[in-house]
Coordinates of C-alpha atoms and ligand atoms in Angstrom, one line a residue:
M9 CA -134.4 -106.6 -7.6
R10 CA -133.9 -106.2 -4.1
Y11 CA -130.6 -105.3 -3.1
A12 CA -128.5 -105.9 0.2
Y13 CA -125.1 -104.4 0.8
V14 CA -122.5 -106.8 2.0
N15 CA -118.7 -105.6 2.7
G16 CA -118.4 -103.7 -0.5
R17 CA -120.9 -105.5 -2.8
Y18 CA -124.5 -104.8 -3.6
L19 CA -125.9 -108.4 -3.8
P20 CA -129.3 -109.7 -4.4
H21 CA -131.1 -109.8 -1.1
K22 CA -131.8 -113.7 -1.2
D23 CA -128.2 -114.5 -1.8
A24 CA -126.5 -112.0 0.6
A25 CA -124.6 -113.8 3.4
V26 CA -121.7 -113.4 5.7
H27 CA -119.0 -116.0 7.0
I28 CA -120.0 -118.4 9.6
E29 CA -117.2 -117.0 11.9
D30 CA -118.3 -113.6 11.8
R31 CA -118.0 -112.3 15.3
G32 CA -121.5 -110.8 15.0
Y33 CA -122.8 -114.4 14.4
Q34 CA -120.9 -116.3 17.4
F35 CA -120.9 -113.5 20.0
A36 CA -123.3 -110.6 18.9
D37 CA -120.0 -108.5 18.8
G38 CA -121.4 -105.5 16.8
V39 CA -123.6 -102.5 16.7
Y40 CA -126.5 -101.4 14.5
E41 CA -128.6 -98.2 13.4
V42 CA -132.1 -98.2 12.0
V43 CA -132.9 -95.0 10.0
T44 CA -136.4 -94.0 9.0
V45 CA -136.8 -93.1 5.4
K46 CA -139.7 -90.6 4.6
D47 CA -140.3 -89.6 1.0
G48 CA -137.0 -90.9 0.0
K49 CA -135.3 -88.9 2.8
L50 CA -133.3 -90.1 5.7
V51 CA -134.8 -88.8 8.9
D52 CA -132.3 -87.5 11.6
K53 CA -129.4 -89.0 9.6
Q54 CA -126.6 -87.0 11.4
A55 CA -127.9 -88.0 14.9
H56 CA -128.0 -91.7 13.9
M57 CA -124.4 -91.5 12.4
D58 CA -123.1 -89.7 15.7
R59 CA -124.8 -92.5 17.8
L60 CA -123.3 -95.1 15.7
D61 CA -119.8 -93.5 16.0
R62 CA -120.3 -93.6 19.8
S63 CA -121.4 -97.4 19.8
L64 CA -118.4 -98.4 17.8
K65 CA -115.8 -96.2 19.9
E66 CA -117.4 -97.8 23.0
L67 CA -116.7 -101.3 21.8
E68 CA -113.4 -100.3 20.0
I69 CA -114.7 -101.1 16.6
A70 CA -113.2 -99.3 13.9
W71 CA -115.5 -97.7 11.2
P72 CA -115.8 -100.2 8.4
V73 CA -115.6 -97.4 5.7
A74 CA -115.3 -93.6 6.2
R75 CA -118.4 -91.9 7.5
P76 CA -119.2 -90.0 4.1
V77 CA -118.7 -93.5 2.5
M78 CA -121.4 -95.1 4.7
E79 CA -123.7 -92.2 3.9
M80 CA -123.2 -92.7 0.2
I81 CA -123.9 -96.6 0.6
M82 CA -127.1 -95.6 2.5
G83 CA -128.3 -93.3 -0.4
E84 CA -127.0 -95.8 -2.9
M85 CA -129.4 -98.7 -1.1
I86 CA -132.4 -96.3 -1.0
R87 CA -132.1 -95.8 -4.9
R88 CA -131.4 -99.4 -5.8
N89 CA -134.4 -100.5 -3.8
G90 CA -136.7 -97.7 -4.9
L91 CA -137.3 -97.0 -1.4
R92 CA -139.8 -93.9 -0.5
D93 CA -141.0 -94.7 2.9
G94 CA -139.3 -97.2 5.3
L95 CA -136.2 -98.0 7.0
V96 CA -132.3 -98.6 6.4
Y97 CA -130.8 -101.1 8.6
M98 CA -127.0 -101.1 9.0
Q99 CA -124.9 -103.4 11.1
V100 CA -121.3 -103.2 11.8
T101 CA -119.5 -106.3 13.6
R102 CA -115.9 -106.8 14.4
G103 CA -115.5 -109.0 11.7
V104 CA -114.4 -112.4 10.9
A105 CA -111.9 -114.5 13.1
P106 CA -111.5 -117.8 14.7
R107 CA -113.7 -118.3 17.4
N108 CA -112.0 -116.7 20.6
H109 CA -113.7 -114.5 23.2
A110 CA -110.9 -111.9 23.2
F111 CA -110.7 -109.5 20.3
P112 CA -108.8 -111.0 17.3
T113 CA -105.3 -109.6 17.1
G114 CA -104.0 -108.4 13.5
A115 CA -105.8 -106.7 10.9
V116 CA -109.5 -108.1 11.1
R117 CA -111.6 -105.8 8.9
P118 CA -114.9 -104.8 10.7
A119 CA -118.0 -106.2 8.6
L120 CA -120.7 -103.7 7.2
V121 CA -124.1 -105.2 6.2
M122 CA -126.7 -103.0 5.0
T123 CA -130.6 -103.7 4.1
T124 CA -133.8 -101.6 3.6
K125 CA -137.4 -102.4 4.2
K126 CA -140.4 -100.8 2.6
M127 CA -143.1 -99.6 5.1
N128 CA -146.5 -97.9 4.5
F129 CA -146.6 -95.3 7.4
A130 CA -149.8 -93.7 5.9
K131 CA -151.8 -96.9 6.4
M132 CA -150.5 -97.7 9.9
T133 CA -153.5 -97.9 12.2
K134 CA -151.3 -97.8 15.4
F135 CA -151.0 -94.1 15.0
T136 CA -154.6 -93.4 15.2
D137 CA -155.8 -96.1 17.2
G138 CA -153.0 -96.7 19.7
V139 CA -151.5 -99.6 21.0
S140 CA -151.3 -102.0 24.3
V141 CA -148.3 -102.8 26.0
I142 CA -147.4 -105.3 28.8
T143 CA -144.7 -104.9 31.5
A144 CA -141.9 -107.3 32.1
P145 CA -138.9 -107.6 33.7
D146 CA -135.6 -105.9 32.4
M147 CA -133.2 -108.8 31.9
R148 CA -130.3 -106.8 30.0
W149 CA -126.7 -106.0 31.0
T150 CA -125.6 -102.5 32.1
R151 CA -124.7 -100.8 28.9
R152 CA -128.0 -100.4 27.2
D153 CA -126.7 -97.1 25.9
I154 CA -124.4 -98.9 23.3
K155 CA -126.8 -99.9 20.4
T156 CA -125.5 -103.5 20.1
I157 CA -126.9 -106.4 18.2
S158 CA -126.9 -108.4 21.4
L159 CA -130.8 -108.4 21.6
L160 CA -131.7 -111.7 23.2
P161 CA -133.5 -110.3 26.5
N162 CA -135.3 -107.7 24.1
C163 CA -136.4 -110.6 21.9
L164 CA -137.9 -112.7 24.7
N165 CA -139.7 -109.7 26.2
K166 CA -141.1 -108.6 22.7
Q167 CA -142.1 -112.2 22.2
K168 CA -144.2 -112.2 25.6
A169 CA -145.8 -108.9 24.4
T170 CA -146.5 -110.6 20.9
E171 CA -148.0 -113.6 22.7
A172 CA -150.2 -111.3 25.0
G173 CA -151.4 -109.6 21.7
C174 CA -149.5 -106.4 22.6
Y175 CA -147.2 -103.9 20.5
E176 CA -144.6 -103.8 23.1
A177 CA -143.2 -104.8 26.3
W178 CA -142.3 -102.1 28.9
Q179 CA -139.3 -103.2 30.7
V180 CA -139.1 -102.8 34.4
D181 CA -136.0 -102.4 36.6
P182 CA -136.3 -105.4 39.1
K183 CA -134.6 -103.1 41.8
D184 CA -136.8 -100.4 41.9
G185 CA -139.9 -101.0 39.9
T186 CA -139.1 -98.3 37.3
I187 CA -139.7 -98.6 33.7
T188 CA -136.6 -98.5 31.7
E189 CA -137.9 -98.5 28.2
G190 CA -139.4 -100.8 25.6
T191 CA -137.6 -103.5 23.8
A192 CA -137.2 -101.5 20.8
S193 CA -138.6 -98.1 21.8
N194 CA -138.4 -95.5 24.5
A195 CA -141.4 -95.1 27.0
W196 CA -143.2 -91.9 27.7
I197 CA -146.1 -90.7 29.7
I198 CA -148.0 -87.5 30.4
N199 CA -148.4 -87.6 34.2
D200 CA -151.4 -86.2 36.3
K201 CA -149.8 -82.5 36.1
G202 CA -149.9 -82.7 32.3
E203 CA -146.0 -83.0 32.1
L204 CA -144.4 -85.1 29.6
M205 CA -142.1 -87.7 31.2
T206 CA -139.4 -89.7 30.0
R207 CA -136.5 -91.3 31.6
P208 CA -133.1 -89.4 31.4
A209 CA -130.5 -90.8 28.8
T210 CA -128.0 -92.9 31.1
H211 CA -126.3 -96.2 30.6
R212 CA -129.8 -97.8 31.8
I213 CA -131.5 -97.2 28.4
L214 CA -130.9 -96.6 24.7
N215 CA -131.0 -92.7 24.2
G216 CA -133.3 -92.8 21.2
V217 CA -132.7 -90.4 18.5
T218 CA -136.5 -90.0 17.7
R219 CA -136.7 -89.4 21.6
L220 CA -134.2 -86.4 21.2
T221 CA -136.4 -85.1 18.3
I222 CA -139.4 -85.4 20.3
L223 CA -138.1 -83.3 23.2
K224 CA -137.2 -80.7 20.6
I225 CA -140.9 -80.6 19.3
A226 CA -142.3 -80.8 23.0
E227 CA -140.0 -77.5 23.4
Q228 CA -141.4 -75.9 20.3
E229 CA -145.1 -76.9 21.3
G230 CA -144.7 -75.5 24.7
V231 CA -145.5 -79.2 26.3
P232 CA -143.7 -79.1 29.5
F233 CA -141.4 -82.0 30.1
V234 CA -139.2 -83.8 32.7
E235 CA -136.7 -86.3 32.2
R236 CA -137.2 -88.8 35.1
A237 CA -137.6 -92.2 35.7
F238 CA -141.5 -93.3 36.4
S239 CA -142.8 -96.5 38.1
V240 CA -145.3 -98.9 36.9
E241 CA -147.9 -97.4 39.0
E242 CA -147.3 -94.0 37.8
A243 CA -147.4 -95.0 34.2
K244 CA -151.0 -96.8 34.8
R245 CA -152.1 -93.6 36.5
A246 CA -151.0 -91.5 33.6
K247 CA -153.3 -89.4 31.4
E248 CA -151.5 -90.4 28.2
A249 CA -148.5 -92.7 27.2
F250 CA -146.6 -93.4 24.2
V251 CA -143.6 -95.1 22.6
S252 CA -141.0 -93.7 20.3
S253 CA -138.5 -95.2 17.8
A254 CA -137.3 -94.5 14.3
T255 CA -140.2 -96.6 12.8
S256 CA -143.1 -96.0 15.8
F257 CA -142.4 -92.1 15.7
V258 CA -145.0 -91.4 18.4
T259 CA -147.1 -94.2 18.8
P260 CA -149.9 -93.9 21.5
V261 CA -150.1 -96.5 24.1
V262 CA -153.9 -96.8 25.2
E263 CA -153.5 -99.9 27.6
I264 CA -150.9 -101.2 30.0
D265 CA -151.2 -104.8 31.5
G266 CA -154.9 -104.6 30.2
Q267 CA -155.6 -101.4 32.1
P268 CA -156.8 -98.4 30.0
I269 CA -154.7 -95.2 30.2
G270 CA -156.7 -92.1 30.9
D271 CA -160.0 -92.8 29.1
G272 CA -158.3 -95.3 27.0
K273 CA -158.4 -93.3 23.9
V274 CA -155.4 -91.4 22.0
G275 CA -155.0 -88.1 23.8
P276 CA -154.5 -84.7 22.7
V277 CA -150.5 -84.5 23.7
C278 CA -149.9 -87.6 21.7
K279 CA -151.7 -86.1 18.6
K280 CA -149.8 -83.0 18.9
L281 CA -146.3 -84.6 19.0
L282 CA -147.3 -87.1 16.4
A283 CA -148.2 -84.3 14.0
G284 CA -145.0 -82.3 14.9
Y285 CA -142.9 -85.4 14.4
N286 CA -144.5 -86.0 11.0
E287 CA -143.9 -82.5 9.9
Y288 CA -140.3 -82.8 10.9
A289 CA -140.1 -86.0 9.1
A290 CA -141.4 -84.3 6.1
G291 CA -138.9 -81.6 6.3
L292 CA -141.5 -78.7 7.2
R293 CA -139.6 -78.3 10.7
T294 CA -135.9 -78.6 11.1
E295 CA -135.0 -78.4 14.5
G296 CA -134.5 -82.1 15.6
A297 CA -132.1 -84.5 17.5
V298 CA -128.7 -83.3 18.3
W299 CA -126.6 -86.3 19.7
S300 CA -124.4 -85.8 22.5
D301 CA -121.8 -88.6 23.5
D302 CA -121.6 -87.6 27.0
I303 CA -123.9 -90.1 28.8
P304 CA -123.8 -90.6 32.7
A305 CA -123.9 -94.1 33.9
D306 CA -127.0 -93.6 36.2
E307 CA -129.1 -91.0 37.6
A308 CA -127.1 -90.4 40.3
E309 CA -124.0 -89.7 38.5
A310 CA -126.2 -87.2 36.4
D311 CA -127.4 -85.4 39.5
R312 CA -123.6 -85.2 40.8
A313 CA -122.7 -83.6 37.7
A314 CA -125.5 -81.1 37.4
Ligands
LIG1173 N1 -134.8 -99.7 18.2 N2 -134.5 -98.3 23.0 C1 -134.3 -99.5 22.4 C2 -134.0 -100.8 23.3 C3 -134.4 -99.5 20.9 O1 -134.1 -100.7 20.6 C4 -134.7 -98.6 20.3 C5 -134.8 -98.5 18.5 C6 -135.1 -97.2 20.7 C7 -135.5 -96.0 20.0 O2 -134.1 -95.4 19.5 P1 -134.5 -94.5 18.0 O3 -135.4 -93.4 18.6 O4 -133.1 -94.0 17.8 O5 -135.1 -95.7 17.1 C8 -134.9 -97.2 22.1 C9 -134.7 -100.1 16.6 C10 -135.9 -99.3 15.9 C11 -134.7 -101.6 16.3 O6 -134.1 -102.3 17.3 O7 -135.4 -101.8 15.2

């Protein structure tokens, strides 16, 4: 049987449900994490838990259970569902209360839901063949650093990508034409100087845990990198490109808006970083993501602080 965890109980997945007045359902008032499971082990568990802690703090939602208990439930879900490769999804909402935009007063318990999903990473052709992406205007709010379940703009752009036969939509800041990130992944290029580029972590993107691990791997591999925003034009001129997320690892991008990137094939830097990431996920390398709560609002604030 497939299990889901709902507020203290392990239930058959098909019967698992929450109350209709859960604030997650009515207001998207909640946060989530997706953690990869490889060979039965959680990848970057600590960094994901640290990011969850920050998301909860930013929205003034209490931990639904103590952190060690959360980790215990994750382990139990993996065990009950016989998960070797795939992901654990966890969602915390502010809880159930009569509909009112302001936070409920009194003792409302945050709600915790957890599911798992089996995935066959070894069989995924995206890693070897690469994927195509489109660009689309970024329509989101100004606190994209918080991993909230409020994902409608992301869903709309992902749908556009799907209809175009593409894997992702790279979202573009309408003000300056720079790429922020994908709808469920971070965006990367290898520029004409051979430098790895990705947007710095500010309120304008979600700081990916995979992103942090890849920066560590780049360092180990001697791949030079700069954290800077890049434009659509720069991306289209790039030698290589890729997306990263808990379930995309390093997924090479070989086409943007129908235009081939480099020679249109998966390039050497992508291969090197993916190989490094796979070793890390398999426990053959140890140095990965270290989360930091300190995230500036924008690039200008980061520059002032530096
Ligand atoms: N998405 N940016 C956005 C907007 C994301 O939703 C995600 C992850 C990332 C990458 O973060 P990480 O490397 O920590 O997975 C970046 C998850 C996988 C999802 O929504 O399913």
